[in-house]
Every structure is written in structure tokens, then in C-alpha cells.
PDB file of C-alpha atoms in Angstrom:
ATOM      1  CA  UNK A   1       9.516  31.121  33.964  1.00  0.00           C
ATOM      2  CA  UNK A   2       7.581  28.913  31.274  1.00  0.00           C
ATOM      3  CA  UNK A   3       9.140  28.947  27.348  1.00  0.00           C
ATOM      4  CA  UNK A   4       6.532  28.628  24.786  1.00  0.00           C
ATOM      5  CA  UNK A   5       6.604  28.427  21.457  1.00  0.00           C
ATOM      6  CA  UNK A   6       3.642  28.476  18.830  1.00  0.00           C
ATOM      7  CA  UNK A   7       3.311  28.093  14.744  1.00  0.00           C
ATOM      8  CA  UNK A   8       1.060  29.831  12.988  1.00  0.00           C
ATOM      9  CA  UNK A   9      -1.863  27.524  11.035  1.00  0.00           C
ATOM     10  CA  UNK A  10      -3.241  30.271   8.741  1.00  0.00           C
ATOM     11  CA  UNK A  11       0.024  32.189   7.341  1.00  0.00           C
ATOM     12  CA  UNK A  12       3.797  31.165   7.993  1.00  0.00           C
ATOM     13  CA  UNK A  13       4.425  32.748  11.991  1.00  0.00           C
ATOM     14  CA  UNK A  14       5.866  31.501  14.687  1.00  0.00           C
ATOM     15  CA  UNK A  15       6.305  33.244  18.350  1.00  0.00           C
ATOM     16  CA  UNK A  16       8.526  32.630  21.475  1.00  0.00           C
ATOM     17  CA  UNK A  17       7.142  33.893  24.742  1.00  0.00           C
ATOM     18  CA  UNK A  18       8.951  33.495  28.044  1.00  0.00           C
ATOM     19  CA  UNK A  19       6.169  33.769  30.311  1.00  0.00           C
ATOM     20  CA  UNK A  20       5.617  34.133  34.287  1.00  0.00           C
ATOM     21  CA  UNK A  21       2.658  33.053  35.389  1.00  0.00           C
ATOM     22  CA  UNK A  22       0.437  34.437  37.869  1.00  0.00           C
ATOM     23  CA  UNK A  23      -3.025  34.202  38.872  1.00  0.00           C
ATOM     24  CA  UNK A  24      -2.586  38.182  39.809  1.00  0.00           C
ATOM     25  CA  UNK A  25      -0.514  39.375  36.891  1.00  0.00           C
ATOM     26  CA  UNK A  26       1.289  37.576  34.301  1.00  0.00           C
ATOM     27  CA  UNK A  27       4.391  39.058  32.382  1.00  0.00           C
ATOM     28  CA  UNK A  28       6.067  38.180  29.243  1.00  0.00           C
ATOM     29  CA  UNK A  29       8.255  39.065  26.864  1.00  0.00           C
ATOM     30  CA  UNK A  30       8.417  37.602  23.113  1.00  0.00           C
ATOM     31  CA  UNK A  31       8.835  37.606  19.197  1.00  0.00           C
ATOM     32  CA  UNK A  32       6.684  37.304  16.576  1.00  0.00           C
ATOM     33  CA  UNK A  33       7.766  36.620  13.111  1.00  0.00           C
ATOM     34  CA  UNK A  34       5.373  37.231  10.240  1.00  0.00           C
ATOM     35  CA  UNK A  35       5.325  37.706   6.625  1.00  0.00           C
ATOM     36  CA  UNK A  36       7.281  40.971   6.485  1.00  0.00           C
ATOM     37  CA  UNK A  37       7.462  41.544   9.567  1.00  0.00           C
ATOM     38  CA  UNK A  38       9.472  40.614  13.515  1.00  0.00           C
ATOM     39  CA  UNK A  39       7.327  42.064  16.409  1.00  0.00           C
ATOM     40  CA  UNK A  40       9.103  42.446  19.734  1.00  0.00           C
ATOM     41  CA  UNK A  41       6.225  42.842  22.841  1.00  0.00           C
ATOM     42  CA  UNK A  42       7.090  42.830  26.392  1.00  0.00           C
ATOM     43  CA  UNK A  43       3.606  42.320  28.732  1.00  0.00           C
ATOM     44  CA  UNK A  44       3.402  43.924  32.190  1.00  0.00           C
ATOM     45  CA  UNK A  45      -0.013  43.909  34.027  1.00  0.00           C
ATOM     46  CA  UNK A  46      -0.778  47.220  33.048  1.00  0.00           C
ATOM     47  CA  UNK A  47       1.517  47.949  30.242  1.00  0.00           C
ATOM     48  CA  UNK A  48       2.560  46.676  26.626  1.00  0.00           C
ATOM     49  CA  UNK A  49       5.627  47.507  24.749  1.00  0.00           C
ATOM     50  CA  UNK A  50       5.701  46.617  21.162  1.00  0.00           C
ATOM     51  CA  UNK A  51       7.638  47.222  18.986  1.00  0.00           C
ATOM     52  CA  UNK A  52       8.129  46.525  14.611  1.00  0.00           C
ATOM     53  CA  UNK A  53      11.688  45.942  14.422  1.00  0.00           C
ATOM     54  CA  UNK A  54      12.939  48.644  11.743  1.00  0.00           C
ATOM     55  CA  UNK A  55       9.747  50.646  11.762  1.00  0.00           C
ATOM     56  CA  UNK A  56       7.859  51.797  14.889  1.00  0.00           C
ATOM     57  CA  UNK A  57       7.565  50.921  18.744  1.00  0.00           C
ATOM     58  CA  UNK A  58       4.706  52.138  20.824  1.00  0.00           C
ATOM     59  CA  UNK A  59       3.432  51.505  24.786  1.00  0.00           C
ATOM     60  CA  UNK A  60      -0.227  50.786  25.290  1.00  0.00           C
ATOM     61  CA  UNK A  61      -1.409  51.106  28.722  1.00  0.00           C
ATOM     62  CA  UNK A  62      -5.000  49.175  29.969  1.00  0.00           C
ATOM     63  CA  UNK A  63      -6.845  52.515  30.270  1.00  0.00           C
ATOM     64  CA  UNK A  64      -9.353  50.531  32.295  1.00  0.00           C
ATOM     65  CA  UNK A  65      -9.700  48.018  29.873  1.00  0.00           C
ATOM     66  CA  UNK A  66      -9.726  43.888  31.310  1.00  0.00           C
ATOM     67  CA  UNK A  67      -6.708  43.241  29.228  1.00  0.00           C
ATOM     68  CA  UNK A  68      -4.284  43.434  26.891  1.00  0.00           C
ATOM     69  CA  UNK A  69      -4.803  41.287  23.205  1.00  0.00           C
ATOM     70  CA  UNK A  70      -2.389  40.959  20.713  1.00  0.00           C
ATOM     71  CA  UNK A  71      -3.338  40.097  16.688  1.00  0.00           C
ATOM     72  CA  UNK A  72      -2.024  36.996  16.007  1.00  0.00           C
ATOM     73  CA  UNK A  73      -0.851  36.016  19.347  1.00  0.00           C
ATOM     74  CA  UNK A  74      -2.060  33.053  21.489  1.00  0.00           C
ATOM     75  CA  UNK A  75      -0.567  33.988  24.498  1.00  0.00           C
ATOM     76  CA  UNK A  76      -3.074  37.344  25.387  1.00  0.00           C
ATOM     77  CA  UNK A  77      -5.702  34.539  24.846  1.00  0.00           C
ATOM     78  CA  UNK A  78      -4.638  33.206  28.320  1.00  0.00           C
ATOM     79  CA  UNK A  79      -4.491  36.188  30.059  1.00  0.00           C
ATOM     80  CA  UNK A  80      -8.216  35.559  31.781  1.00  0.00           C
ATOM     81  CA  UNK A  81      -8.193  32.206  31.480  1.00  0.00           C
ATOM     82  CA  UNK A  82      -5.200  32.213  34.045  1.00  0.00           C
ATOM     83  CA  UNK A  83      -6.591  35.438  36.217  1.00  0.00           C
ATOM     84  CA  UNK A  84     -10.346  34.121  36.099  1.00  0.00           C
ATOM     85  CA  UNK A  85      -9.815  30.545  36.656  1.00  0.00           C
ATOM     86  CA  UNK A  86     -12.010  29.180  34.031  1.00  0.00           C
ATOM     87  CA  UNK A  87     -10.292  26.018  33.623  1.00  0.00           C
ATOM     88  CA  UNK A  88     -10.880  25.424  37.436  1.00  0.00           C
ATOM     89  CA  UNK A  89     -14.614  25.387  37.343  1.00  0.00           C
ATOM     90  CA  UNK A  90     -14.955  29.452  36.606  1.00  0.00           C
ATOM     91  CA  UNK A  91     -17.973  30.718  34.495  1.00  0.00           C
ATOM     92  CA  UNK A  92     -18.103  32.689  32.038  1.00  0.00           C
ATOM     93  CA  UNK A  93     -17.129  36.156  31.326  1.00  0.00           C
ATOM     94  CA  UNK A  94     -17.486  39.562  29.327  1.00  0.00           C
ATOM     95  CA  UNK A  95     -14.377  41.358  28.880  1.00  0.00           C
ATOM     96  CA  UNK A  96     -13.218  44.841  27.634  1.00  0.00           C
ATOM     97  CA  UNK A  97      -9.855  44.385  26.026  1.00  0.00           C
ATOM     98  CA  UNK A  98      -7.151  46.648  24.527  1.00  0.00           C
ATOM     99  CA  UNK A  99      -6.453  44.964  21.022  1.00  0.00           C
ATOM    100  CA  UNK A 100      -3.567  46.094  19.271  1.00  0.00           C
ATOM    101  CA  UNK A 101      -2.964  44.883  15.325  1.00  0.00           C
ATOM    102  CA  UNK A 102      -0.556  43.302  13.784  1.00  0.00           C
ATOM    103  CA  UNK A 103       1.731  44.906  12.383  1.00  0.00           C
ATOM    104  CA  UNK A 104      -0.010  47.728  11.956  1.00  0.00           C
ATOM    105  CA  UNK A 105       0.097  48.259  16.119  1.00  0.00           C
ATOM    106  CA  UNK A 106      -2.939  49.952  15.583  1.00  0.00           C
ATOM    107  CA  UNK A 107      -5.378  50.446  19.377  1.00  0.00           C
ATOM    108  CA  UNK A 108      -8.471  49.309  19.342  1.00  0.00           C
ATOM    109  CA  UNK A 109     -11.465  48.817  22.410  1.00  0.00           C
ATOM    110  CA  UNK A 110     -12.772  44.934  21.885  1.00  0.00           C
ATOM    111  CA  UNK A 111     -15.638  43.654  23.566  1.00  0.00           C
ATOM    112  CA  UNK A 112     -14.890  39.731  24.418  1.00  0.00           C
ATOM    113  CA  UNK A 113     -16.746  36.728  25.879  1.00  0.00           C
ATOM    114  CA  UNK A 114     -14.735  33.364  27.286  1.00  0.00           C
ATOM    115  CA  UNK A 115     -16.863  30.834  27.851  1.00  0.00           C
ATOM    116  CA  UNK A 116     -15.529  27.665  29.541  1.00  0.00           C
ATOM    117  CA  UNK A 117     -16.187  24.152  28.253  1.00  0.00           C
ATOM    118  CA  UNK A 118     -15.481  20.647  29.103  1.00  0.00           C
ATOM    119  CA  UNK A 119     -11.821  19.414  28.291  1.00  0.00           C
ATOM    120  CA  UNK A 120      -9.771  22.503  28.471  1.00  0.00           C
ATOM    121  CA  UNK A 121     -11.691  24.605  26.110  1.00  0.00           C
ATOM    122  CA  UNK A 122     -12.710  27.726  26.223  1.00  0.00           C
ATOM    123  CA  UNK A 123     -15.149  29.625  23.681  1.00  0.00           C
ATOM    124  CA  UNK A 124     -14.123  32.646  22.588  1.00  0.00           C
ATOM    125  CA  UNK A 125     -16.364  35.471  20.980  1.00  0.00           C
ATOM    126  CA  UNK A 126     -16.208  38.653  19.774  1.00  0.00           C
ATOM    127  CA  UNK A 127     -18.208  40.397  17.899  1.00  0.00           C
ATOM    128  CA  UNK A 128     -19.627  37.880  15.104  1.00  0.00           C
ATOM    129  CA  UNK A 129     -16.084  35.759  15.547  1.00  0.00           C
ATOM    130  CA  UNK A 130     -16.011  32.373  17.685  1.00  0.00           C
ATOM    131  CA  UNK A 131     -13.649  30.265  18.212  1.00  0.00           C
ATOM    132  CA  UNK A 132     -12.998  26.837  20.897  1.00  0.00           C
ATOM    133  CA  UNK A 133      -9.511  27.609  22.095  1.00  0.00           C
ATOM    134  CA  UNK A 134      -8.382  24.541  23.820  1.00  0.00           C
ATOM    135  CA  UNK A 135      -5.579  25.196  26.674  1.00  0.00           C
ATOM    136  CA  UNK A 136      -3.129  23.283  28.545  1.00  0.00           C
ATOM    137  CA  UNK A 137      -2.796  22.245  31.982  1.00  0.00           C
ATOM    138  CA  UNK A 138      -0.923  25.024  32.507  1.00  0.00           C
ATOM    139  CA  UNK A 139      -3.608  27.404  31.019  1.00  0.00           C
ATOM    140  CA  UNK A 140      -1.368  28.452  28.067  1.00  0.00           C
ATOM    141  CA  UNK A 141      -3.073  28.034  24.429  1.00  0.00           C
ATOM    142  CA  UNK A 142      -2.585  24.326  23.500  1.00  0.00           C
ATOM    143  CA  UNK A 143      -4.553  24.799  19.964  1.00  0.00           C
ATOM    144  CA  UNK A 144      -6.559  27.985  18.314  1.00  0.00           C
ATOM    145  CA  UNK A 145      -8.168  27.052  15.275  1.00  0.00           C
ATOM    146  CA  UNK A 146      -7.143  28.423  11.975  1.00  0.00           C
ATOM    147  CA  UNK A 147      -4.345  30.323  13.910  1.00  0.00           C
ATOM    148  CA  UNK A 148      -1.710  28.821  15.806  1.00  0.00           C
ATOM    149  CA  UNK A 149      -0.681  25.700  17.603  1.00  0.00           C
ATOM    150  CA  UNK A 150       1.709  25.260  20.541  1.00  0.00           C
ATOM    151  CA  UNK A 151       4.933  23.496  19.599  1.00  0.00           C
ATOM    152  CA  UNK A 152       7.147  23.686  22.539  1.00  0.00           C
TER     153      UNK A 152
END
């Protein structure tokens, strides 16, 4: 098990995730504290449990989606990094992901692209948005650009 923790760049957040990693599947459970808000989420491969603490829960399953990703959370970044190996020479990729809002926990169908780059980065599209996402050895987010940076 791998404790991370993460500060928000573009609001005051943090998160705490402890994380098992696994090419196969990864779990995790964690916190996120907003403005206004303290978001409990616990990852299995094919499930999500979030929940709003004071105000709502709710369990998203993949529905045949890629993967599970979380608004505002670095950690669902790294879910095909790990599963695809694109720090280990992998190419790129078009995804179908289950993206959930925060806090609204609202379900959405996303269409993503990772695209991996020299040095640990990985370029990350979706719709008109891209970012270069750099990750650590251990293929957790290192740095995400206007939103978060790993701390511990």
C-alpha cells in the first residue's frame, strides 16, 4: 500500500489516497477536501463509492467505460498510465471514461486521449482541454498543471 498526498494549485484542496497498485486493477480509498466541501471515494476496478460527507453518497459502476475519473483528483489520472504501461515505452491511447464531478457527483461519459512523452509525461486531452501530466516512478501524478501537485 502506497500513501499519497496532493495540494491543490488552482483553489485551496488537498487529498489523501492510500493506494494499491496493480498493473490489473488498482484500488484506493481517499479524502478530498474542498471549498465547502470533504469527499470520501473508495476505487475498486469496477466500482466507485463516493460520497459528500453531510449531503449525498452514490456508487458508479464502469458500465463498459475504460475507467473511472474523478473532478479534481490526480489519482484517476493514473489509472491507464499504470494498466497501459505508457511510462514503459506504451503508445498512445483513446479512452472512454466514467467522470464523476465534484461535488456535484454528477455522471458523465468522457472521451480521453493519453499520450506518452519523454520524461515521465503524459499528454492528456479531452475534448478541447490538454494538459502534460508529469508522473512518478511509481506512475502516480508527480505534477498536473493548474491543479494539483504531489506532496507526500
Amino acid at each position: 500500500m502506497t500513501t499519497v498526498t496532493w495540494r491543490g494549485l488552482d483553489e485551496p484542496r488537498m487529498e489523501i489516497a492510500r493506494v494499491h497498485l496493480g498493473r490489473a486493477a488498482m484500488r484506493a480509498s481517499g479524502t478530498q477536501i474542498g471549498v465547502g466541501y470533504e469527499l470520501h471515494y473508495e476505487l475498486e476496478p469496477d466500482l466507485l463509492r463516493l460520497e459528500i460527507v453531510g449531503d449525498r453518497s452514490v456508487e458508479v459502476s464502469l458500465d463498459g467505460a475504460d475507467f473511472f475519473d474523478l473532478g479534481n483528483s490526480p489519482l484517476f489520472n493514473s489509472l491507464p498510465v499504470l494498466r497501459d504501461g505508457l511510462l514503459d515505452g506504451g503508445s498512445s491511447h483513446d479512452y472512454s471514461m466514467r467522470w464523476v464531478s465534484v461535488p456535484e457527483l454528477e455522471v458523465s461519459e468522457q472521451k480521453q486521449r493519453y499520450e506518452p512523452l519523454p520524461d515521465n509525461v503524459v499528454r492528456f486531452t479531452s475534448g478541447d482541454f490538454v494538459a502534460e501530466i508529469r508522473f512518478g516512478e511509481d506512475g502516480l501524478v508527480d505534477f498536473y498543471p493548474d491543479l494539483a501537485e504531489r506532496v507526500a
